[in-house]
Coordinates of C-alpha atoms (C1' of nucleotides) in Angstrom, one line a residue:
Chain A
M1 CA 0.0 0.0 -0.1
S2 CA 2.9 2.0 -0.2
D3 CA 4.6 2.2 -3.1
Q4 CA 3.1 3.9 -6.4
K5 CA 1.0 1.2 -7.3
S6 CA -1.8 3.2 -9.6
N7 CA 0.6 3.8 -12.4
H8 CA 1.9 -0.1 -12.7
D9 CA -1.7 -1.0 -11.6
T10 CA -3.4 0.4 -14.5
R11 CA -0.7 -0.2 -17.2
E12 CA -0.7 -4.1 -16.2
R13 CA -4.7 -4.3 -15.9
I14 CA -4.9 -2.5 -19.1
L15 CA -2.0 -5.4 -20.8
D16 CA -3.9 -8.2 -19.2
V17 CA -7.1 -7.1 -20.5
A18 CA -6.1 -6.4 -23.8
E19 CA -4.2 -9.4 -24.0
R20 CA -7.0 -11.9 -23.2
L21 CA -9.7 -9.5 -25.7
F22 CA -7.1 -9.3 -28.6
M23 CA -7.1 -13.2 -28.3
A24 CA -10.8 -13.7 -28.1
H25 CA -11.6 -11.2 -30.6
G26 CA -8.7 -10.3 -32.7
Y27 CA -7.1 -7.1 -33.1
E28 CA -10.0 -5.2 -35.5
G29 CA -12.6 -7.1 -33.5
T30 CA -11.7 -5.4 -30.5
S31 CA -12.4 -1.6 -29.1
M32 CA -10.8 0.5 -27.0
R33 CA -14.0 1.0 -25.0
M34 CA -13.7 -3.4 -24.6
I35 CA -10.7 -3.0 -23.2
T36 CA -10.9 0.1 -20.7
T37 CA -14.4 -1.2 -19.6
G38 CA -12.8 -4.6 -18.5
A39 CA -9.6 -3.4 -17.3
E40 CA -12.0 -1.1 -14.9
V41 CA -10.1 2.5 -15.9
N42 CA -11.4 5.6 -17.8
L43 CA -11.5 5.4 -21.6
A44 CA -8.7 7.6 -21.7
A45 CA -6.3 5.8 -20.1
V46 CA -4.8 3.4 -23.2
N47 CA -4.0 6.5 -25.0
Y48 CA -2.5 8.5 -21.7
H49 CA 0.1 5.2 -20.6
F50 CA 0.4 4.0 -24.5
G51 CA -0.2 6.4 -26.8
S52 CA -2.6 4.8 -29.1
K53 CA -4.3 1.2 -29.6
E54 CA -1.7 0.2 -32.1
A55 CA 0.7 1.1 -29.7
L56 CA -0.7 -0.7 -27.3
L57 CA -0.6 -3.9 -29.5
R58 CA 2.6 -4.1 -29.8
E59 CA 3.4 -3.5 -25.8
V60 CA 1.2 -6.5 -25.4
F61 CA 3.5 -8.9 -27.5
R62 CA 6.7 -7.1 -26.2
R63 CA 6.5 -7.7 -22.7
R64 CA 6.3 -11.5 -23.4
L65 CA 8.3 -11.7 -26.2
G66 CA 11.5 -10.1 -24.8
W67 CA 11.7 -13.4 -22.7
L68 CA 11.0 -15.9 -25.8
N69 CA 13.9 -14.4 -27.9
R70 CA 15.9 -14.2 -25.0
E71 CA 15.3 -17.6 -24.2
R72 CA 15.4 -19.0 -27.8
L73 CA 18.8 -17.7 -28.6
Q74 CA 20.1 -18.6 -25.4
V75 CA 19.2 -22.4 -25.5
L76 CA 20.2 -22.5 -29.0
D77 CA 23.6 -21.2 -27.9
A78 CA 23.9 -23.5 -25.0
L79 CA 23.2 -26.7 -27.4
E80 CA 25.7 -25.2 -29.9
S81 CA 28.7 -24.6 -27.3
E82 CA 27.8 -28.1 -26.1
A83 CA 28.5 -29.7 -29.5
A84 CA 31.7 -27.8 -29.6
G85 CA 31.2 -27.4 -33.7
A86 CA 29.3 -30.9 -34.0
P87 CA 26.1 -30.5 -36.1
L88 CA 23.3 -30.5 -34.2
K89 CA 21.0 -33.2 -34.6
P90 CA 17.2 -31.4 -36.0
S91 CA 15.5 -32.8 -32.9
Q92 CA 17.6 -30.5 -30.8
I93 CA 16.9 -27.5 -32.9
L94 CA 13.4 -28.3 -33.0
E95 CA 13.2 -28.6 -29.0
A96 CA 15.0 -25.7 -29.1
F97 CA 12.6 -23.4 -30.8
F98 CA 9.1 -25.3 -30.4
G99 CA 9.4 -26.4 -26.5
T100 CA 10.7 -22.7 -25.4
L101 CA 7.4 -21.7 -26.8
L102 CA 5.2 -24.0 -25.7
R103 CA 6.9 -23.8 -22.0
I104 CA 5.1 -20.1 -22.1
G105 CA 1.6 -21.8 -22.0
E106 CA 2.8 -24.5 -18.6
D107 CA 3.9 -20.6 -17.2
S108 CA 1.1 -18.6 -16.0
S109 CA 3.8 -15.5 -15.2
L110 CA 5.1 -15.9 -18.6
G111 CA 1.4 -15.3 -20.6
G112 CA 0.2 -18.7 -20.2
M113 CA -2.2 -20.1 -22.4
T114 CA -4.1 -17.1 -23.1
F115 CA -0.6 -15.5 -24.6
L116 CA 0.2 -18.4 -26.5
R117 CA -3.1 -18.7 -28.6
L118 CA -2.9 -14.9 -28.9
L119 CA 0.6 -15.3 -30.2
G120 CA -0.7 -17.8 -32.6
R121 CA -3.5 -16.2 -33.6
T122 CA -2.3 -12.7 -34.3
L123 CA 0.5 -14.3 -36.7
T124 CA -2.5 -14.3 -39.1
E125 CA -3.5 -10.8 -38.9
P126 CA -3.6 -9.2 -42.0
A127 CA -3.2 -5.3 -40.8
E128 CA 0.2 -4.1 -42.4
F129 CA 2.0 -2.7 -38.6
I130 CA 1.5 -6.2 -37.2
R131 CA 3.0 -8.1 -39.8
T132 CA 6.1 -5.3 -39.6
F133 CA 6.0 -5.8 -36.0
F134 CA 6.1 -9.4 -36.3
A135 CA 9.2 -9.1 -38.5
S136 CA 11.4 -7.1 -36.7
E137 CA 10.8 -9.1 -33.5
Y138 CA 11.3 -12.1 -35.0
A139 CA 13.5 -11.8 -37.8
E140 CA 16.5 -12.7 -35.5
V141 CA 15.9 -15.6 -33.6
I142 CA 14.5 -17.1 -37.2
D143 CA 17.7 -16.3 -38.9
R144 CA 19.6 -18.3 -36.4
Y145 CA 17.6 -21.4 -36.3
K146 CA 17.0 -21.5 -39.8
Q147 CA 21.2 -21.1 -40.0
A148 CA 20.9 -24.3 -37.1
L149 CA 19.1 -26.0 -39.5
F150 CA 21.0 -25.8 -42.7
T151 CA 24.0 -27.0 -40.7
A152 CA 22.2 -29.7 -39.2
L153 CA 20.9 -31.0 -42.7
P154 CA 23.6 -30.2 -44.9
D155 CA 22.2 -32.2 -47.8
V156 CA 18.9 -30.9 -47.8
P157 CA 18.5 -28.2 -50.2
K158 CA 18.1 -24.8 -48.5
A159 CA 14.8 -23.9 -49.9
E160 CA 13.3 -27.3 -48.9
I161 CA 14.2 -26.5 -45.5
V162 CA 12.7 -23.1 -45.6
W163 CA 9.3 -24.5 -46.6
R164 CA 9.1 -27.0 -44.0
L165 CA 10.2 -24.8 -41.2
H166 CA 7.3 -22.7 -43.0
F167 CA 4.9 -25.6 -42.5
M168 CA 5.8 -26.4 -38.9
L169 CA 5.0 -22.8 -37.8
G170 CA 1.8 -23.1 -39.1
A171 CA 1.3 -26.5 -37.4
M172 CA 2.0 -25.0 -34.3
S173 CA 0.6 -21.6 -35.1
Y174 CA -2.8 -23.0 -36.0
A175 CA -2.5 -25.9 -33.2
I176 CA -2.3 -23.5 -29.9
A177 CA -4.7 -20.6 -32.1
G178 CA -7.2 -22.6 -33.4
T179 CA -8.3 -25.5 -30.4
D180 CA -11.6 -24.5 -30.7
V181 CA -12.3 -24.3 -34.0
L182 CA -11.3 -28.3 -34.1
R183 CA -13.3 -28.7 -31.5
V184 CA -16.0 -27.2 -33.4
V185 CA -14.8 -29.0 -36.7
T186 CA -14.9 -32.6 -35.3
G187 CA -17.8 -31.9 -32.7
C188 CA -15.9 -33.2 -29.9
E189 CA -13.8 -31.7 -27.0
L190 CA -9.9 -32.4 -27.1
G191 CA -9.7 -33.0 -23.8
D192 CA -11.9 -36.0 -23.9
L193 CA -10.3 -37.1 -27.0
A194 CA -7.6 -37.4 -25.3
G195 CA -8.9 -39.1 -22.4
E196 CA -9.0 -36.4 -19.5
G197 CA -11.9 -35.1 -18.7
T198 CA -11.8 -31.6 -17.9
A199 CA -14.5 -29.9 -20.2
D200 CA -12.8 -26.0 -20.5
A201 CA -9.2 -27.3 -20.3
V202 CA -8.5 -24.5 -23.1
D203 CA -7.2 -22.3 -20.7
D204 CA -5.1 -25.4 -18.5
P205 CA -1.8 -25.1 -18.5
A206 CA -1.5 -29.1 -18.8
L207 CA -2.8 -28.2 -22.2
A208 CA 0.6 -27.1 -23.1
R209 CA 2.3 -29.7 -22.2
R210 CA 0.4 -32.3 -23.5
L211 CA 0.0 -30.1 -27.0
A212 CA 4.0 -30.3 -26.7
Q213 CA 4.2 -34.0 -26.5
R214 CA 1.7 -34.5 -29.5
L215 CA 3.5 -31.6 -31.5
M216 CA 6.8 -32.6 -31.5
P217 CA 6.8 -35.7 -32.9
F218 CA 4.8 -35.0 -36.1
L219 CA 7.0 -31.8 -36.4
L220 CA 10.0 -33.7 -36.6
G221 CA 8.2 -36.6 -38.9
G222 CA 7.1 -33.9 -41.2
L223 CA 10.8 -32.3 -41.0
R224 CA 12.3 -35.5 -42.1
A225 CA 10.3 -36.6 -44.8
P226 CA 11.5 -37.7 -48.1
L227 CA 12.4 -35.5 -50.0
P228 CA 9.8 -34.8 -53.1
L229 CA 10.4 -36.2 -56.1
G230 CA 12.8 -34.4 -58.7
L231 CA 14.6 -33.7 -55.5
E232 CA 16.6 -36.1 -54.3
S233 CA 19.7 -34.6 -55.9
R234 CA 22.3 -35.7 -53.8
T235 CA 22.7 -38.7 -52.0
F236 CA 19.5 -38.6 -50.0
S237 CA 20.2 -38.0 -46.3
L238 CA 17.6 -36.2 -44.6
A239 CA 18.0 -37.8 -41.7
S240 CA 21.4 -37.6 -40.4
S241 CA 23.5 -40.4 -39.3
S242 CA 23.3 -40.1 -35.5
E243 CA 21.4 -42.5 -33.9
D244 CA 18.2 -40.9 -32.4
D245 CA 17.7 -39.0 -36.0
A246 CA 17.9 -42.4 -38.2
Q247 CA 14.7 -42.9 -40.0
A248 CA 13.5 -45.2 -42.9
Q249 CA 14.7 -43.5 -46.5
T250 CA 11.9 -44.8 -48.6
P251 CA 10.6 -43.0 -51.7
N252 CA 7.0 -41.4 -51.6
H253 CA 4.7 -42.1 -54.3
L254 CA 2.7 -39.5 -53.3
Q255 CA 2.7 -37.4 -55.8
E256 CA 1.0 -37.4 -59.4
K257 CA -1.6 -40.0 -58.5
Q258 CA -4.2 -38.6 -60.2
S259 CA -4.2 -34.9 -62.2
Chain B
M1 CA -26.4 -8.8 -75.3
S2 CA -29.9 -10.5 -74.4
D3 CA -29.8 -12.2 -71.1
Q4 CA -30.2 -10.5 -68.4
K5 CA -26.7 -9.9 -67.7
S6 CA -26.4 -6.8 -64.9
N7 CA -27.9 -8.8 -62.3
H8 CA -25.4 -11.6 -62.8
D9 CA -22.7 -9.0 -63.7
T10 CA -23.0 -7.0 -60.3
R11 CA -23.3 -10.1 -57.9
E12 CA -20.6 -11.6 -59.7
R13 CA -18.3 -8.6 -59.5
I14 CA -19.0 -8.4 -55.7
L15 CA -18.3 -11.4 -55.0
D16 CA -14.9 -11.2 -57.1
V17 CA -14.0 -8.1 -55.4
A18 CA -15.0 -8.9 -51.9
E19 CA -13.1 -12.1 -52.4
R20 CA -9.8 -10.4 -53.2
L21 CA -10.1 -7.6 -50.2
F22 CA -11.7 -10.1 -47.3
M23 CA -8.1 -12.3 -48.4
A24 CA -6.1 -9.4 -48.3
H25 CA -7.3 -7.5 -45.5
G26 CA -9.6 -9.7 -43.4
Y27 CA -13.6 -9.8 -42.9
E28 CA -13.7 -6.7 -40.1
G29 CA -10.6 -4.9 -41.9
T30 CA -12.5 -4.8 -45.2
S31 CA -15.0 -2.0 -45.5
M32 CA -18.8 -2.2 -47.7
R33 CA -17.6 0.9 -49.3
M34 CA -13.8 -0.3 -50.2
I35 CA -16.0 -3.3 -51.8
T36 CA -18.5 -1.4 -53.9
T37 CA -15.9 1.0 -55.0
G38 CA -13.6 -1.9 -56.2
A39 CA -16.4 -3.3 -57.8
E40 CA -17.7 -0.2 -59.2
V41 CA -21.3 -0.2 -57.7
N42 CA -23.1 1.6 -55.8
L43 CA -22.9 1.4 -51.9
A44 CA -26.2 -0.1 -51.5
A45 CA -25.7 -2.9 -53.7
V46 CA -24.2 -5.0 -51.3
N47 CA -27.4 -5.0 -49.0
Y48 CA -29.6 -4.9 -52.2
H49 CA -28.6 -8.6 -53.3
F50 CA -26.8 -10.3 -50.6
G51 CA -28.6 -9.0 -47.2
S52 CA -25.9 -8.3 -45.7
K53 CA -22.2 -7.7 -44.8
E54 CA -22.0 -11.0 -43.2
A55 CA -24.3 -12.7 -45.7
L56 CA -21.6 -11.5 -48.4
L57 CA -19.5 -13.2 -46.7
R58 CA -21.1 -16.4 -46.4
E59 CA -21.4 -16.1 -49.9
V60 CA -18.6 -15.8 -50.9
F61 CA -17.6 -19.1 -49.7
R62 CA -20.6 -20.9 -50.7
R63 CA -19.6 -19.9 -54.2
R64 CA -16.8 -22.2 -53.9
L65 CA -17.2 -24.9 -51.4
G66 CA -19.8 -26.5 -52.9
W67 CA -17.5 -27.8 -55.2
L68 CA -14.5 -28.5 -52.8
N69 CA -17.0 -30.6 -50.2
R70 CA -18.4 -32.6 -53.2
E71 CA -15.2 -32.9 -55.0
R72 CA -13.3 -34.1 -51.2
L73 CA -16.5 -36.7 -51.1
Q74 CA -16.7 -38.2 -54.7
V75 CA -12.6 -38.6 -54.4
L76 CA -13.0 -40.6 -51.1
D77 CA -15.7 -42.1 -52.3
A78 CA -13.9 -43.6 -55.7
L79 CA -10.8 -44.6 -53.6
E80 CA -12.8 -46.4 -51.0
S81 CA -15.1 -48.6 -54.1
E82 CA -11.8 -49.2 -55.5
A83 CA -10.2 -50.9 -52.8
A84 CA -13.1 -53.1 -52.0
G85 CA -13.4 -53.3 -48.5
A86 CA -9.5 -53.0 -47.7
P87 CA -8.3 -50.0 -45.7
L88 CA -6.8 -46.8 -47.8
K89 CA -3.5 -46.0 -47.1
P90 CA -3.0 -42.9 -45.5
S91 CA -1.1 -41.5 -48.2
Q92 CA -4.0 -41.8 -50.5
I93 CA -6.4 -40.2 -48.3
L94 CA -4.3 -37.0 -47.5
E95 CA -3.9 -36.7 -51.4
A96 CA -7.6 -36.7 -51.7
F97 CA -8.2 -34.3 -49.0
F98 CA -5.4 -31.9 -49.3
G99 CA -4.6 -32.2 -53.0
T100 CA -8.2 -31.8 -54.0
L101 CA -7.9 -28.2 -51.9
L102 CA -4.6 -27.3 -53.5
R103 CA -6.2 -28.2 -56.9
I104 CA -8.4 -25.1 -56.4
G105 CA -5.3 -22.8 -56.2
E106 CA -4.5 -23.8 -59.9
D107 CA -8.1 -23.1 -61.6
S108 CA -8.8 -19.7 -61.3
S109 CA -12.2 -20.9 -62.4
L110 CA -12.8 -22.3 -58.8
G111 CA -11.2 -19.5 -57.2
G112 CA -7.2 -19.5 -57.7
M113 CA -4.8 -18.9 -54.9
T114 CA -6.7 -16.0 -53.9
F115 CA -9.7 -17.9 -52.6
L116 CA -7.1 -20.5 -51.1
R117 CA -5.0 -17.8 -49.3
L118 CA -8.5 -16.4 -48.5
L119 CA -9.8 -20.1 -47.3
G120 CA -6.6 -20.7 -44.9
R121 CA -6.7 -17.0 -43.5
T122 CA -10.3 -17.3 -42.5
L123 CA -10.0 -20.2 -40.6
T124 CA -8.3 -18.5 -37.8
E125 CA -10.7 -15.5 -37.9
P126 CA -11.9 -15.1 -34.5
A127 CA -15.4 -13.7 -35.6
E128 CA -18.1 -16.1 -34.0
F129 CA -20.4 -16.1 -36.8
I130 CA -17.7 -17.3 -38.9
R131 CA -16.5 -19.8 -36.9
T132 CA -20.1 -21.5 -36.9
F133 CA -20.2 -21.0 -41.0
F134 CA -17.3 -23.0 -41.2
A135 CA -18.4 -25.6 -38.7
S136 CA -21.3 -26.6 -40.3
E137 CA -20.0 -26.3 -43.7
Y138 CA -17.1 -28.7 -43.2
A139 CA -18.4 -31.0 -40.7
E140 CA -19.5 -33.8 -42.7
V141 CA -16.3 -33.9 -44.9
I142 CA -14.1 -33.7 -41.9
D143 CA -15.9 -36.6 -40.5
R144 CA -15.8 -38.8 -43.6
Y145 CA -12.3 -37.9 -43.5
K146 CA -11.7 -38.6 -40.0
Q147 CA -13.5 -42.0 -40.0
A148 CA -11.4 -43.0 -43.2
L149 CA -8.0 -42.2 -40.9
F150 CA -9.0 -44.2 -38.5
T151 CA -9.5 -47.2 -40.4
A152 CA -6.6 -46.7 -42.1
L153 CA -4.9 -46.6 -39.1
P154 CA -6.5 -49.4 -36.9
D155 CA -3.4 -49.2 -34.1
V156 CA -3.0 -45.6 -33.4
P157 CA -5.4 -44.0 -31.1
K158 CA -8.5 -42.4 -32.1
A159 CA -7.3 -38.7 -30.3
E160 CA -4.1 -38.8 -31.8
I161 CA -5.3 -39.1 -35.3
V162 CA -7.8 -36.3 -34.1
W163 CA -4.6 -34.0 -33.1
R164 CA -2.4 -35.1 -36.5
L165 CA -4.7 -34.0 -38.7
H166 CA -5.6 -30.6 -36.5
F167 CA -2.0 -30.1 -37.3
M168 CA -2.0 -31.1 -40.9
L169 CA -4.6 -28.4 -41.3
G170 CA -2.9 -26.1 -39.5
A171 CA 0.3 -26.3 -41.7
M172 CA -1.7 -26.5 -44.8
S173 CA -3.7 -23.6 -43.8
Y174 CA -0.9 -21.5 -42.5
A175 CA 1.1 -22.6 -45.7
I176 CA -1.3 -21.1 -48.3
A177 CA -2.3 -18.3 -46.0
G178 CA 0.8 -16.7 -44.8
T179 CA 3.0 -16.9 -48.0
D180 CA 3.9 -13.1 -47.6
V181 CA 4.6 -13.8 -43.5
L182 CA 7.4 -16.5 -44.0
R183 CA 8.7 -14.1 -46.9
V184 CA 9.1 -11.1 -44.6
V185 CA 9.9 -13.2 -41.7
T186 CA 12.8 -15.2 -43.5
G187 CA 14.1 -12.2 -45.6
C188 CA 14.0 -13.7 -48.9
E189 CA 11.4 -14.9 -51.4
L190 CA 10.0 -18.3 -51.4
G191 CA 10.5 -18.2 -55.2
D192 CA 13.6 -17.2 -55.6
L193 CA 14.4 -20.1 -52.8
A194 CA 12.8 -22.6 -54.7
G195 CA 14.8 -21.5 -57.6
E196 CA 12.1 -20.2 -59.7
G197 CA 12.9 -16.6 -60.2
T198 CA 9.6 -14.9 -61.0
A199 CA 9.0 -12.0 -57.8
D200 CA 5.7 -12.0 -57.6
A201 CA 4.7 -15.3 -58.1
V202 CA 2.0 -15.5 -55.3
D203 CA -0.8 -15.4 -57.4
D204 CA 0.9 -17.5 -59.5
P205 CA -1.3 -20.6 -60.3
A206 CA 2.1 -22.6 -60.2
L207 CA 2.7 -21.6 -56.7
A208 CA 0.1 -23.9 -55.9
R209 CA 1.5 -26.8 -57.3
R210 CA 4.9 -26.7 -56.2
L211 CA 3.4 -26.4 -52.9
A212 CA 1.3 -29.2 -52.8
Q213 CA 4.6 -30.9 -53.8
R214 CA 6.6 -29.6 -51.2
L215 CA 3.4 -30.1 -48.4
M216 CA 2.1 -33.5 -49.1
P217 CA 5.3 -35.1 -48.4
F218 CA 6.0 -33.1 -44.9
L219 CA 2.0 -33.7 -44.2
L220 CA 2.5 -37.6 -44.4
G221 CA 5.5 -37.4 -42.3
G222 CA 3.9 -36.2 -39.7
L223 CA 1.2 -38.3 -39.5
R224 CA 3.3 -41.3 -39.5
A225 CA 5.7 -40.1 -37.3
P226 CA 6.5 -42.1 -33.7
L227 CA 3.8 -41.9 -31.3
P228 CA 4.6 -39.4 -28.0
L229 CA 6.5 -41.5 -24.9
G230 CA 3.8 -43.4 -23.2
L231 CA 1.2 -43.9 -26.1
E232 CA 2.4 -46.8 -27.7
S233 CA 0.1 -49.0 -26.2
R234 CA -0.4 -51.8 -28.8
T235 CA 2.2 -53.2 -31.2
F236 CA 3.4 -50.3 -32.9
S237 CA 1.6 -49.6 -36.1
L238 CA 1.6 -46.5 -37.4
A239 CA 2.7 -47.2 -40.8
S240 CA 0.6 -49.9 -42.1
S241 CA 2.3 -52.8 -43.8
S242 CA 1.4 -52.0 -47.2
E243 CA 4.6 -51.4 -49.0
D244 CA 4.3 -47.8 -50.0
D245 CA 3.5 -46.9 -46.4
A246 CA 6.6 -48.7 -44.9
Q247 CA 8.2 -47.0 -42.5
A248 CA 11.3 -47.4 -39.9
Q249 CA 9.6 -48.0 -36.2
T250 CA 11.8 -46.1 -33.9
P251 CA 11.2 -44.5 -30.8
N252 CA 12.0 -40.6 -30.3
H253 CA 13.9 -39.3 -27.5
L254 CA 12.5 -35.8 -27.9
Q255 CA 11.2 -35.5 -24.9
E256 CA 11.6 -34.6 -21.7
K257 CA 15.1 -33.5 -22.8
Q258 CA 15.4 -31.0 -20.0
S259 CA 12.2 -29.9 -18.6
Chain C
dC1 C1' -47.1 2.5 -75.4
dT2 C1' -47.9 1.3 -70.9
dA3 C1' -47.4 -0.5 -66.4
dA4 C1' -44.8 -3.5 -63.4
dG5 C1' -40.7 -5.1 -61.6
dA6 C1' -36.1 -5.3 -60.8
dT7 C1' -31.9 -2.6 -60.4
dT8 C1' -29.3 1.2 -59.3
dC9 C1' -28.3 6.3 -57.4
dA10 C1' -27.3 10.0 -54.2
dA11 C1' -28.0 11.2 -49.6
dA12 C1' -28.8 10.5 -45.0
dC13 C1' -29.2 7.3 -40.8
dG14 C1' -27.9 6.4 -36.2
dA15 C1' -24.4 3.8 -33.9
dA16 C1' -19.5 2.9 -32.9
dC17 C1' -14.8 4.0 -33.6
dG18 C1' -9.9 6.0 -31.9
dT19 C1' -8.3 9.7 -30.1
dT20 C1' -8.6 14.5 -27.8
dT21 C1' -9.3 18.4 -24.9
dG22 C1' -9.4 20.5 -20.1
dA23 C1' -11.0 20.1 -15.5
dA24 C1' -10.7 17.9 -11.3
dC25 C1' -7.8 14.7 -8.5
dT26 C1' -3.8 12.5 -5.7
dA27 C1' 0.5 12.3 -4.5
dG28 C1' 5.4 14.2 -2.7
dG29 C1' 9.4 18.2 -1.8
dC30 C1' 9.6 22.7 -0.2
Chain D
dG1 C1' 0.3 26.3 3.4
dC2 C1' 1.6 26.1 -1.5
dC3 C1' 3.4 24.4 -5.7
dT4 C1' 4.3 20.8 -9.1
dA5 C1' 4.2 16.5 -12.0
dG6 C1' 1.5 12.5 -12.6
dT7 C1' -2.7 10.5 -13.6
dT8 C1' -7.9 10.0 -13.6
dC9 C1' -12.5 12.1 -14.9
dA10 C1' -16.4 13.3 -18.0
dA11 C1' -17.4 14.8 -22.1
dA12 C1' -17.0 15.7 -26.7
dC13 C1' -14.4 15.1 -31.4
dG14 C1' -14.4 14.7 -36.0
dT15 C1' -14.4 10.1 -39.0
dT16 C1' -16.3 5.6 -40.6
dC17 C1' -18.5 1.7 -39.6
dG18 C1' -23.0 -0.9 -41.9
dT19 C1' -27.4 -0.2 -43.0
dT20 C1' -31.8 2.2 -45.0
dT21 C1' -34.8 5.4 -47.6
dG22 C1' -36.9 7.1 -51.4
dA23 C1' -37.0 8.9 -55.8
dA24 C1' -35.1 7.5 -60.6
dT25 C1' -33.5 4.4 -64.0
dC26 C1' -33.3 0.3 -66.5
dT27 C1' -35.8 -3.9 -68.4
dT28 C1' -39.5 -6.8 -69.8
dA29 C1' -44.0 -8.5 -70.6
dG30 C1' -48.9 -7.8 -72.3

DNA sequence: CTAAGATTCAAACGAACGTTTGAACTAGGC
DNA sequence: GCCTAGTTCAAACGTTCGTTTGAATCTTAG
């Protein structure tokens, strides 16, 4: 009751409410009045503390992405220095990149499932300033991990790695953002399917752990899939020779079945 | 110059422009005035012909999804009757589901890349009426394909199949919707990476073909990835015994590396 | 030609939007 | 006490939103 609580209190309360509402209704679908009413502050408070609605959104993300970016770079640094020059295994890289992200969902002080879902959903927002913001926020980390994958998979065309990184980002982004979408589409609750009964488990931190356990093998399987026809140029070695990354190397007969 | 062209002309022109603008700016980010100005019709034309902005969006999708749903069911029917009771191969099911979709991108009369990107982007729209609409439009097809995958992979827990179907939908949705996102993030144009030089190839029908060739192996690899730890309950047989679906069955050591 | 229906048009509607204003209130230092 | 800087407040700003209106125009059939 002593320290200047009002400042911090108002700012944080606005950020918390905005985070939740942006997640539920998107950027354009969330009005200043919804935010200020939910945070029980005056309408002018957002513009006073943050300057504008756009700046508020940026601050909502900056508050969380700082930790994420730092952690991602740090984990990758640790892996690379531990490997002492030897190329990393793809599984290690994916675990560092996606595992770090999914750990946010387990820790409410890092944003929890709310921020995780907001992040996944906002990546597909069409507004220009949002794209620009994410491009600058993500550029360094994405580039580091891209290079790490290039080194880990020297015989795979770089274009193919970028495509698959794109696919992996999509699978994860959609998976965390659209849990309710799938629930509606499939007509059954994910928790039930997974054997855990709690109905409103969307915000459950345990969901993040289960999601990670499910998502990681899927992503790794996709990353190490056989190359598309016409691209197995060199010796075919998507999977490295290290023990746990060994994988069958069967050609795929998926393409041109009926077109 | 005889048939009542004005009606058809106005309606189609509105739908075409709305399709493009919804794709570029999202539902909330596209105003009636943007649409009517772009289509060179009066502001009241949309409400006259469609009733409301929401109804317009629904009609934009109904115009295209009819073909898609019909084709997807038809292709699956053909496969199942051809198999004469034998379970389908997962690769066939994925080819039927995602190949049919991606063929839209190659044919501008089915909507082309514009509709494809619109579809991918709209799946993550937060507006409630959009979710409801897609749930009803997709329910039947998704259920049929889900059942087909259950049959094709009898030894895989159904929950796991639903999760991976979810992941696959996400990878594809994001891949077609967010090509420019990746371009910004990675700082390099996808066409260049793929070796094809054309700069503004986002709307190129050939992109759909390339995308399909890249996406399908990734999805299949993810679908057939080893089960997460603690779920290899029965005999481990994610991959069927048929020739082209054979796959190595190595356990994965991804989980619990450092948490 | 004319009456009837379908379509287009300019103009306006009320509501909601993000933002700004200027006064009121709340601290802490002198 | 008063002053100053930081914060909150009610009220209004101008703009844009989706929608509606009623007259004008076009199309078609009798």
